[in-house]
Coordinates of C-alpha atoms in Angstrom, one line a residue:
M29 CA 3.8 -60.8 15.7
V30 CA 2.4 -63.7 13.6
E31 CA -0.7 -63.7 15.8
K32 CA -1.2 -59.9 15.3
Q33 CA -0.9 -60.4 11.5
S34 CA -3.4 -63.2 11.5
D35 CA -5.7 -61.0 13.7
L36 CA -5.5 -58.1 11.3
V37 CA -6.3 -60.3 8.3
G38 CA -9.3 -61.8 10.0
R39 CA -10.6 -58.5 11.1
S40 CA -10.2 -57.0 7.6
L41 CA -11.9 -59.9 5.9
A42 CA -14.8 -59.6 8.4
S43 CA -15.3 -55.9 8.0
V44 CA -13.6 -54.5 4.8
W45 CA -14.9 -55.0 1.3
H46 CA -11.7 -54.8 -0.7
P47 CA -11.7 -53.2 -4.2
C48 CA -11.4 -55.1 -7.5
T49 CA -11.6 -58.3 -5.6
Q50 CA -13.6 -61.5 -5.5
M51 CA -13.5 -61.7 -1.8
Q52 CA -13.8 -65.5 -1.7
H53 CA -10.4 -65.7 -3.4
H54 CA -8.8 -64.6 -0.1
E55 CA -9.6 -68.0 1.2
T56 CA -6.5 -69.1 -0.8
T57 CA -4.8 -65.9 -1.9
P58 CA -2.9 -64.1 0.9
L59 CA -4.1 -60.7 2.2
I60 CA -1.1 -58.7 3.3
P61 CA -1.4 -56.4 6.4
V62 CA 0.9 -53.5 5.7
S63 CA 2.8 -52.0 8.6
H64 CA 4.8 -49.2 6.9
G65 CA 6.6 -48.2 3.8
A66 CA 10.0 -46.8 3.0
G67 CA 11.3 -45.9 -0.5
A68 CA 10.2 -48.5 -3.0
W69 CA 9.4 -51.0 -0.3
L70 CA 6.3 -52.0 1.7
Y71 CA 6.6 -53.9 4.9
D72 CA 4.0 -56.2 6.5
T73 CA 3.4 -56.6 10.2
N74 CA 5.9 -59.5 10.4
G75 CA 8.6 -57.3 8.9
K76 CA 8.7 -59.0 5.5
R77 CA 9.3 -56.5 2.7
Y78 CA 7.8 -56.2 -0.8
L79 CA 9.2 -54.2 -3.7
D80 CA 6.2 -52.1 -4.9
A81 CA 6.7 -52.8 -8.6
I82 CA 3.3 -51.4 -9.5
S83 CA 3.5 -48.2 -7.5
S84 CA 0.5 -49.2 -5.4
W85 CA -1.9 -49.1 -8.4
W86 CA 0.3 -46.6 -10.3
V87 CA 0.1 -43.7 -7.8
N88 CA 3.4 -43.7 -5.9
L89 CA 6.0 -41.8 -7.9
F90 CA 8.8 -41.0 -5.4
G91 CA 8.6 -43.8 -2.8
H92 CA 6.7 -44.3 0.4
A93 CA 7.2 -41.9 3.3
N94 CA 9.0 -39.5 1.0
P95 CA 10.7 -36.9 3.3
R96 CA 10.0 -33.9 1.1
I97 CA 6.3 -34.6 0.5
N98 CA 6.0 -35.4 4.2
A99 CA 7.5 -32.0 5.1
A100 CA 5.1 -30.2 2.8
L101 CA 2.1 -31.9 4.3
I102 CA 3.3 -31.2 7.9
D103 CA 3.7 -27.5 7.0
Q104 CA 0.3 -27.4 5.4
L105 CA -1.4 -29.0 8.4
G106 CA -0.3 -26.0 10.5
K107 CA -2.1 -23.7 8.1
I108 CA -5.4 -25.0 6.7
E109 CA -6.5 -28.6 6.1
H110 CA -9.5 -27.9 4.0
A111 CA -11.8 -25.1 3.0
M112 CA -14.6 -25.2 0.4
L113 CA -13.6 -24.0 -3.0
A114 CA -16.9 -22.4 -3.8
G115 CA -16.6 -18.8 -2.9
F116 CA -13.1 -19.3 -1.5
T117 CA -9.6 -20.0 -2.8
H118 CA -6.2 -20.7 -1.4
E119 CA -2.5 -20.6 -2.4
P120 CA -1.9 -24.3 -3.0
V121 CA -4.7 -24.7 -5.5
I122 CA -3.7 -21.5 -7.3
Q123 CA -0.1 -22.5 -7.5
L124 CA -0.9 -26.0 -8.7
S125 CA -3.2 -24.8 -11.4
E126 CA -0.7 -22.2 -12.6
K127 CA 2.2 -24.7 -12.7
L128 CA 0.2 -27.3 -14.6
A129 CA -1.1 -24.8 -17.1
A130 CA 2.5 -23.6 -17.7
R131 CA 3.5 -27.2 -18.5
T132 CA 1.1 -27.0 -21.4
G133 CA 2.3 -23.6 -22.6
N134 CA -1.0 -22.4 -21.1
V135 CA -2.9 -24.1 -23.9
L136 CA -4.9 -25.8 -21.1
G137 CA -5.5 -22.8 -18.9
H138 CA -8.0 -23.8 -16.3
C139 CA -8.2 -26.7 -13.8
F140 CA -11.3 -28.2 -12.3
Y141 CA -10.7 -30.4 -9.3
A142 CA -12.1 -33.6 -7.8
S143 CA -10.8 -36.6 -5.8
D144 CA -10.3 -39.6 -8.1
G145 CA -9.8 -40.5 -11.7
A146 CA -13.3 -41.7 -12.5
S147 CA -14.7 -38.4 -11.1
A148 CA -12.3 -36.5 -13.4
V149 CA -13.6 -38.5 -16.4
E150 CA -17.2 -37.8 -15.3
I151 CA -16.3 -34.1 -15.2
A152 CA -14.7 -34.1 -18.7
L153 CA -17.7 -35.9 -20.2
K154 CA -20.2 -33.5 -18.6
M155 CA -18.2 -30.5 -19.6
S156 CA -18.1 -31.6 -23.2
F157 CA -21.8 -32.3 -23.3
H158 CA -22.7 -29.1 -21.5
F159 CA -20.4 -27.1 -23.8
W160 CA -22.2 -28.2 -26.9
R161 CA -25.6 -27.4 -25.3
N162 CA -24.4 -23.9 -24.4
A163 CA -23.1 -23.5 -28.0
G164 CA -26.6 -24.3 -29.3
Q165 CA -25.7 -27.8 -30.5
G166 CA -27.6 -29.9 -28.0
S167 CA -27.8 -32.9 -30.3
K168 CA -24.1 -33.6 -29.7
Q169 CA -24.6 -36.1 -26.8
E170 CA -22.6 -39.1 -27.9
F171 CA -19.1 -40.3 -27.0
V172 CA -16.5 -42.4 -28.7
C173 CA -14.0 -44.6 -26.9
L174 CA -11.4 -47.2 -28.0
A175 CA -11.8 -50.9 -28.0
G176 CA -10.3 -52.2 -24.7
S177 CA -10.5 -48.7 -23.1
Y178 CA -10.8 -48.2 -19.4
H179 CA -11.8 -44.8 -17.9
G180 CA -13.2 -45.7 -14.5
E181 CA -16.1 -47.4 -12.8
T182 CA -18.7 -44.7 -12.1
I183 CA -21.7 -44.7 -14.4
G184 CA -20.5 -42.1 -16.9
A185 CA -16.9 -43.3 -16.9
L186 CA -18.0 -47.0 -17.2
A187 CA -20.1 -46.0 -20.3
V188 CA -16.9 -45.2 -22.1
T189 CA -15.0 -48.3 -20.8
D190 CA -14.8 -51.3 -23.0
V191 CA -13.5 -54.0 -20.6
A192 CA -16.3 -56.6 -20.2
L193 CA -15.2 -57.7 -16.8
F194 CA -16.0 -54.2 -15.4
R195 CA -19.0 -53.1 -17.4
D196 CA -21.1 -56.1 -18.4
A197 CA -22.9 -56.4 -15.0
Y198 CA -24.0 -52.8 -15.2
G199 CA -24.9 -52.6 -18.9
P200 CA -28.5 -51.7 -18.4
L201 CA -27.4 -48.6 -16.5
L202 CA -25.0 -47.3 -19.1
Q203 CA -25.4 -44.9 -22.0
K204 CA -24.2 -46.5 -25.2
A205 CA -20.9 -45.3 -26.5
H206 CA -19.3 -45.8 -29.9
V207 CA -16.4 -48.2 -29.6
V208 CA -13.8 -47.9 -32.4
M209 CA -10.7 -49.8 -33.3
S210 CA -7.8 -49.6 -30.8
P211 CA -4.4 -48.6 -32.3
D212 CA -2.8 -51.3 -30.2
A213 CA 0.5 -52.1 -31.9
R214 CA 0.0 -55.9 -31.2
A215 CA -2.8 -55.8 -33.9
A216 CA -0.2 -55.3 -36.6
E217 CA -0.7 -57.3 -39.7
E218 CA 2.2 -59.0 -41.5
G219 CA 4.7 -56.3 -42.5
E220 CA 2.7 -53.5 -40.8
T221 CA 4.4 -51.1 -38.4
A222 CA 3.0 -49.7 -35.2
A223 CA 2.5 -46.4 -37.0
G224 CA 0.6 -48.3 -39.7
V225 CA -1.8 -49.8 -37.1
A226 CA -2.3 -46.3 -35.7
R227 CA -3.2 -44.8 -39.0
R228 CA -5.5 -47.7 -39.8
A229 CA -7.3 -47.1 -36.4
A230 CA -7.5 -43.4 -37.2
D231 CA -9.2 -44.2 -40.6
A232 CA -11.8 -46.3 -38.8
L233 CA -12.5 -43.4 -36.5
E234 CA -12.9 -41.1 -39.4
L235 CA -15.6 -43.3 -40.9
L236 CA -17.6 -42.9 -37.7
L237 CA -17.1 -39.2 -37.5
R238 CA -18.2 -38.7 -41.1
E239 CA -21.5 -40.3 -40.2
R240 CA -22.1 -39.1 -36.7
A241 CA -20.1 -36.0 -36.0
G242 CA -23.3 -33.9 -35.7
H243 CA -24.2 -36.1 -32.7
I244 CA -20.8 -36.8 -31.2
A245 CA -19.6 -34.6 -28.3
A246 CA -16.1 -36.0 -27.7
V247 CA -13.6 -38.8 -28.4
I248 CA -11.9 -40.0 -25.2
I249 CA -8.6 -41.9 -25.3
E250 CA -5.8 -43.1 -23.1
P251 CA -2.7 -41.6 -24.9
L252 CA 0.1 -44.1 -25.7
V253 CA -0.9 -46.8 -23.3
Q254 CA -4.3 -48.4 -22.6
C255 CA -3.4 -49.7 -19.2
A256 CA -6.3 -51.8 -17.8
T257 CA -6.8 -53.8 -21.0
G258 CA -3.3 -55.2 -20.6
M259 CA -0.9 -52.3 -21.3
A260 CA -1.8 -52.0 -25.0
M261 CA 0.7 -49.5 -26.4
H262 CA 0.4 -47.5 -29.6
D263 CA 2.4 -45.2 -31.8
P264 CA 2.2 -41.4 -31.0
V265 CA 1.1 -40.7 -34.5
Y266 CA -2.3 -41.8 -33.5
L267 CA -2.7 -38.8 -31.2
A268 CA -1.8 -36.4 -34.0
E269 CA -4.2 -38.1 -36.4
V270 CA -7.1 -38.0 -34.0
R271 CA -6.4 -34.4 -33.1
T272 CA -6.7 -33.5 -36.8
L273 CA -9.9 -35.5 -37.2
C274 CA -11.5 -33.9 -34.1
D275 CA -10.7 -30.4 -35.5
R276 CA -12.0 -31.3 -38.9
Y277 CA -15.3 -32.7 -37.7
G278 CA -15.9 -30.4 -34.7
V279 CA -15.6 -32.9 -31.9
H280 CA -13.8 -32.5 -28.6
L281 CA -10.7 -34.6 -27.8
I282 CA -10.3 -35.8 -24.2
F283 CA -7.1 -37.3 -23.0
D284 CA -7.4 -39.6 -20.0
E285 CA -3.8 -39.2 -18.6
I286 CA -4.8 -40.5 -15.1
A287 CA -2.5 -43.5 -15.4
V288 CA -0.1 -42.3 -18.1
G289 CA 0.5 -38.7 -17.0
C290 CA 3.0 -37.3 -14.5
G291 CA 6.1 -38.7 -16.3
R292 CA 5.0 -42.3 -16.6
T293 CA 5.5 -42.4 -20.4
G294 CA 8.8 -40.5 -20.3
T295 CA 7.4 -37.0 -20.8
F296 CA 5.4 -35.2 -18.1
F297 CA 2.2 -35.5 -20.2
A298 CA 1.9 -38.4 -22.6
A299 CA 0.5 -35.8 -25.1
E300 CA 4.0 -34.4 -25.5
H301 CA 5.2 -37.5 -27.4
A302 CA 3.0 -36.5 -30.4
I303 CA 3.7 -33.6 -32.7
A304 CA 0.8 -31.9 -34.5
T305 CA 0.5 -32.4 -38.2
G306 CA -0.3 -29.7 -40.8
T307 CA 0.4 -26.1 -39.9
A308 CA 0.2 -26.5 -36.2
A309 CA 3.5 -26.9 -34.3
G310 CA 4.4 -28.4 -31.0
P311 CA 2.7 -31.1 -28.9
V312 CA -0.8 -32.4 -29.6
W313 CA -2.9 -31.0 -26.8
P314 CA -6.5 -32.2 -26.2
D315 CA -9.5 -30.0 -25.4
L316 CA -9.8 -31.6 -21.9
L317 CA -7.1 -33.5 -20.1
C318 CA -7.7 -35.7 -17.0
L319 CA -5.0 -36.2 -14.3
S320 CA -5.0 -38.2 -11.1
K321 CA -3.0 -41.0 -9.5
G322 CA 0.6 -39.8 -9.5
I323 CA -0.2 -36.1 -9.4
S324 CA -0.2 -36.2 -5.5
G325 CA 2.8 -38.5 -5.4
G326 CA 0.6 -41.3 -4.2
Y327 CA -0.2 -39.5 -1.0
L328 CA -3.8 -38.2 -1.1
P329 CA -6.8 -38.5 -3.4
L330 CA -6.7 -35.8 -6.0
S331 CA -7.8 -35.5 -9.6
L332 CA -8.4 -32.7 -12.0
V333 CA -9.5 -31.8 -15.5
M334 CA -7.5 -29.2 -17.5
T335 CA -9.4 -27.4 -20.2
R336 CA -8.8 -25.0 -23.1
D337 CA -10.0 -21.5 -22.4
T338 CA -12.6 -21.8 -25.2
I339 CA -14.4 -24.4 -23.1
F340 CA -14.1 -22.3 -19.9
E341 CA -15.5 -19.3 -21.7
A342 CA -18.6 -21.2 -22.9
F343 CA -19.7 -21.4 -19.3
Y344 CA -18.9 -17.9 -18.3
D345 CA -22.2 -16.1 -18.1
V346 CA -24.6 -14.2 -15.8
D347 CA -27.0 -17.1 -16.3
V348 CA -26.4 -19.7 -13.5
R349 CA -27.8 -22.4 -15.7
R350 CA -25.0 -21.9 -18.2
G351 CA -22.4 -22.5 -15.4
F352 CA -20.7 -25.8 -14.7
L353 CA -22.5 -26.6 -11.4
H354 CA -20.6 -29.8 -10.7
S355 CA -19.0 -30.1 -7.3
H356 CA -17.2 -32.3 -4.8
S357 CA -17.0 -31.6 -1.1
Y358 CA -13.2 -31.9 -1.1
T359 CA -12.6 -30.1 -4.4
G360 CA -9.1 -28.6 -4.5
N361 CA -8.2 -29.8 -1.0
P362 CA -5.2 -27.8 0.3
L363 CA -3.4 -30.9 1.7
A364 CA -3.7 -32.8 -1.6
C365 CA -2.6 -29.7 -3.5
R366 CA 0.5 -29.3 -1.3
A367 CA 1.4 -32.9 -1.9
A368 CA 1.0 -32.3 -5.6
L369 CA 3.2 -29.1 -5.4
A370 CA 5.9 -31.1 -3.6
T371 CA 5.7 -33.8 -6.3
L372 CA 6.1 -31.2 -9.0
A373 CA 9.1 -29.7 -7.1
I374 CA 10.8 -33.1 -7.0
F375 CA 10.4 -33.3 -10.8
E376 CA 12.1 -30.0 -11.2
E377 CA 14.8 -30.3 -8.6
D378 CA 15.9 -33.9 -9.4
D379 CA 15.7 -33.6 -13.2
V380 CA 13.4 -36.7 -12.9
L381 CA 12.5 -37.1 -16.6
N382 CA 16.1 -37.3 -17.7
V383 CA 17.2 -39.5 -14.8
N384 CA 14.2 -41.8 -15.6
R385 CA 15.5 -42.3 -19.1
Q386 CA 18.7 -43.7 -17.8
R387 CA 16.8 -45.8 -15.2
A388 CA 14.5 -47.2 -17.8
Q389 CA 17.4 -48.1 -20.0
R390 CA 19.0 -50.1 -17.2
L391 CA 15.8 -52.0 -16.3
T392 CA 15.1 -52.7 -20.0
V393 CA 18.5 -54.3 -20.4
A394 CA 18.1 -56.2 -17.1
L395 CA 14.8 -57.6 -18.4
Q396 CA 16.2 -58.9 -21.7
P397 CA 16.6 -62.5 -20.6
L398 CA 12.9 -62.5 -19.8
A399 CA 12.0 -60.7 -23.0
G400 CA 13.6 -63.6 -24.9
H401 CA 11.8 -66.3 -23.0
E402 CA 10.1 -68.8 -25.2
R403 CA 6.8 -68.3 -23.4
V404 CA 6.9 -64.5 -23.5
A405 CA 5.3 -62.5 -26.3
N406 CA 5.1 -58.8 -27.1
F407 CA 7.6 -57.6 -24.7
R408 CA 7.2 -53.8 -24.7
Q409 CA 8.2 -50.7 -22.9
C410 CA 7.1 -47.0 -22.8
G411 CA 8.9 -44.7 -20.4
M412 CA 8.5 -46.3 -17.0
I413 CA 6.1 -49.0 -18.0
W414 CA 7.1 -52.5 -19.1
A415 CA 4.8 -55.3 -20.1
F416 CA 4.7 -58.7 -21.7
D417 CA 2.1 -61.4 -22.5
A418 CA 2.4 -64.9 -21.1
Q419 CA 1.9 -67.6 -23.8
I420 CA -0.5 -70.1 -22.2
D421 CA -2.3 -72.8 -24.2
D422 CA -4.3 -74.3 -21.3
P423 CA -7.4 -72.1 -20.7
A424 CA -7.7 -73.2 -17.1
A425 CA -4.1 -72.2 -16.4
A426 CA -4.6 -68.9 -18.2
A427 CA -7.6 -68.2 -16.0
T428 CA -5.6 -68.5 -12.8
F429 CA -2.3 -67.1 -14.1
S430 CA -2.7 -63.6 -12.5
R431 CA -3.5 -64.9 -9.0
R432 CA -0.8 -67.5 -9.1
F433 CA 1.8 -65.0 -10.3
F434 CA 0.7 -62.5 -7.6
A435 CA 1.0 -65.0 -4.8
R436 CA 4.4 -66.3 -6.0
A437 CA 5.7 -62.8 -6.4
L438 CA 4.9 -62.0 -2.8
E439 CA 6.9 -65.0 -1.8
N440 CA 9.8 -63.4 -3.7
E441 CA 9.4 -60.0 -2.1
L442 CA 7.6 -58.5 -5.1
L443 CA 4.3 -56.7 -5.4
V444 CA 3.3 -57.5 -9.0
R445 CA -0.3 -57.9 -10.0
P446 CA -0.8 -59.1 -13.6
I447 CA -3.8 -58.1 -15.7
G448 CA -5.0 -61.4 -17.1
C449 CA -2.0 -63.0 -18.8
T450 CA -0.2 -59.7 -19.1
V451 CA 2.6 -59.1 -16.6
Y452 CA 3.5 -55.4 -16.2
L453 CA 5.9 -53.4 -14.1
M454 CA 5.3 -49.8 -13.3
P455 CA 7.7 -49.0 -10.4
P456 CA 8.3 -45.7 -8.6
Y457 CA 10.9 -43.3 -10.0
I458 CA 13.5 -44.0 -7.3
L459 CA 14.8 -47.5 -8.0
S460 CA 18.5 -47.9 -7.5
D461 CA 20.6 -50.0 -9.9
A462 CA 20.5 -52.8 -7.4
E463 CA 16.7 -52.6 -7.1
C464 CA 16.3 -52.6 -10.9
D465 CA 18.4 -55.8 -11.1
L466 CA 16.5 -57.4 -8.2
L467 CA 13.2 -56.6 -9.9
A468 CA 14.2 -58.0 -13.2
E469 CA 15.8 -61.2 -11.8
R470 CA 12.9 -62.0 -9.5
T471 CA 10.2 -61.3 -12.0
A472 CA 12.0 -63.8 -14.3
T473 CA 12.2 -66.3 -11.4
V474 CA 8.5 -66.0 -10.6
F475 CA 7.5 -66.3 -14.3
D476 CA 9.6 -69.4 -14.7
H477 CA 7.9 -71.0 -11.7
V478 CA 4.3 -70.0 -12.6
I479 CA 4.5 -70.8 -16.3
A480 CA 5.8 -74.3 -15.7
P481 CA 3.2 -77.1 -15.5
S482 CA 4.1 -77.7 -11.9
G483 CA 3.2 -74.1 -11.1
R484 CA -0.5 -74.6 -11.9
M485 CA -3.0 -74.0 -9.1
T486 CA -5.1 -77.0 -8.3

């Protein structure tokens, strides 16, 4: 079995270009050949198990090889695997669109489908730009994003991403976006609350909108948690403030809920945490909302953009040129939509959001010894997301912290992949009490080892 594992690793390194990876690092950092998964665990070809504490890049909600999602896909395989969505339709894509729209109170009434998160962001940006052109305001071609934002790595999505590691190499290809202050609660000044930071960030946005609103198509934000920049969390009041500003200055608001939607923040949509200010009542809904990752339960590539009817209607015309002529070959794939429908059914049948509140409370309590660690700063939690920042004075040690933590975690049966010096946990929604305790205890064990001087990589 060891020989088979070694053979698989060698063949992969010789033929597969792995994502988000400096391939040379695999000369020292292990590449794990996965054999199968069950529940919250992944198993390699030697039978060693790893608790998937990051939901395989934030996609797996209800465990690997989930019987209910499996059954839905098997049933769909016997009907239709795929049909083009141009000129055709099918029950799974209709049901999914209806159910998602209902979750917004039909404020967001239409869904446009793609396969991955970055593609959904591209669609939202193009829709906003094209809307304004159809509305006779073709000068509105600019976009606004937050400092530290991440929205994907295709050209349009990368243009509204503010993570230097991802965008700097491709700067000459990108349209310039306006980058405004992040409402990251860690930026609080002495005596300032998280809500105070949020309002200060909203004030900074308003200064830009006053000057450039006639040229700005949309503001795009990751509501509540900016994930790829290190799980930067902000107060929900920011969403309400930005909604008010976008209405006042005639600018679209795009919520990128690719990572934070589908229950990850404690409500199904992160938008539901914020309540509109002024005369409007209820959640703060954007004009366009992007979903991906967890929507299919981690089974199949699926993404979508939900829109207000006013946006849909701006494209509804006899003139083909006014239509939204964007397309993907696998748009609205029936198998992916069935996986998503099965995922939504689990939310409803298992009262997932309420159960997750109890699960989150237990894991937060279990993590308290780590939260109080002298080398831990900014321990934070939002729904089913936990994060903290490692305090490391040595720049060389800080530069290798993520890889050292990842490797040590694997030795302790954990899949945890820090972002820089930020350790985060984003597990599936099925952890037992024992698994919560194991995750907390071993995360602390790994951190103690890696943060110690003897844990440095030479």
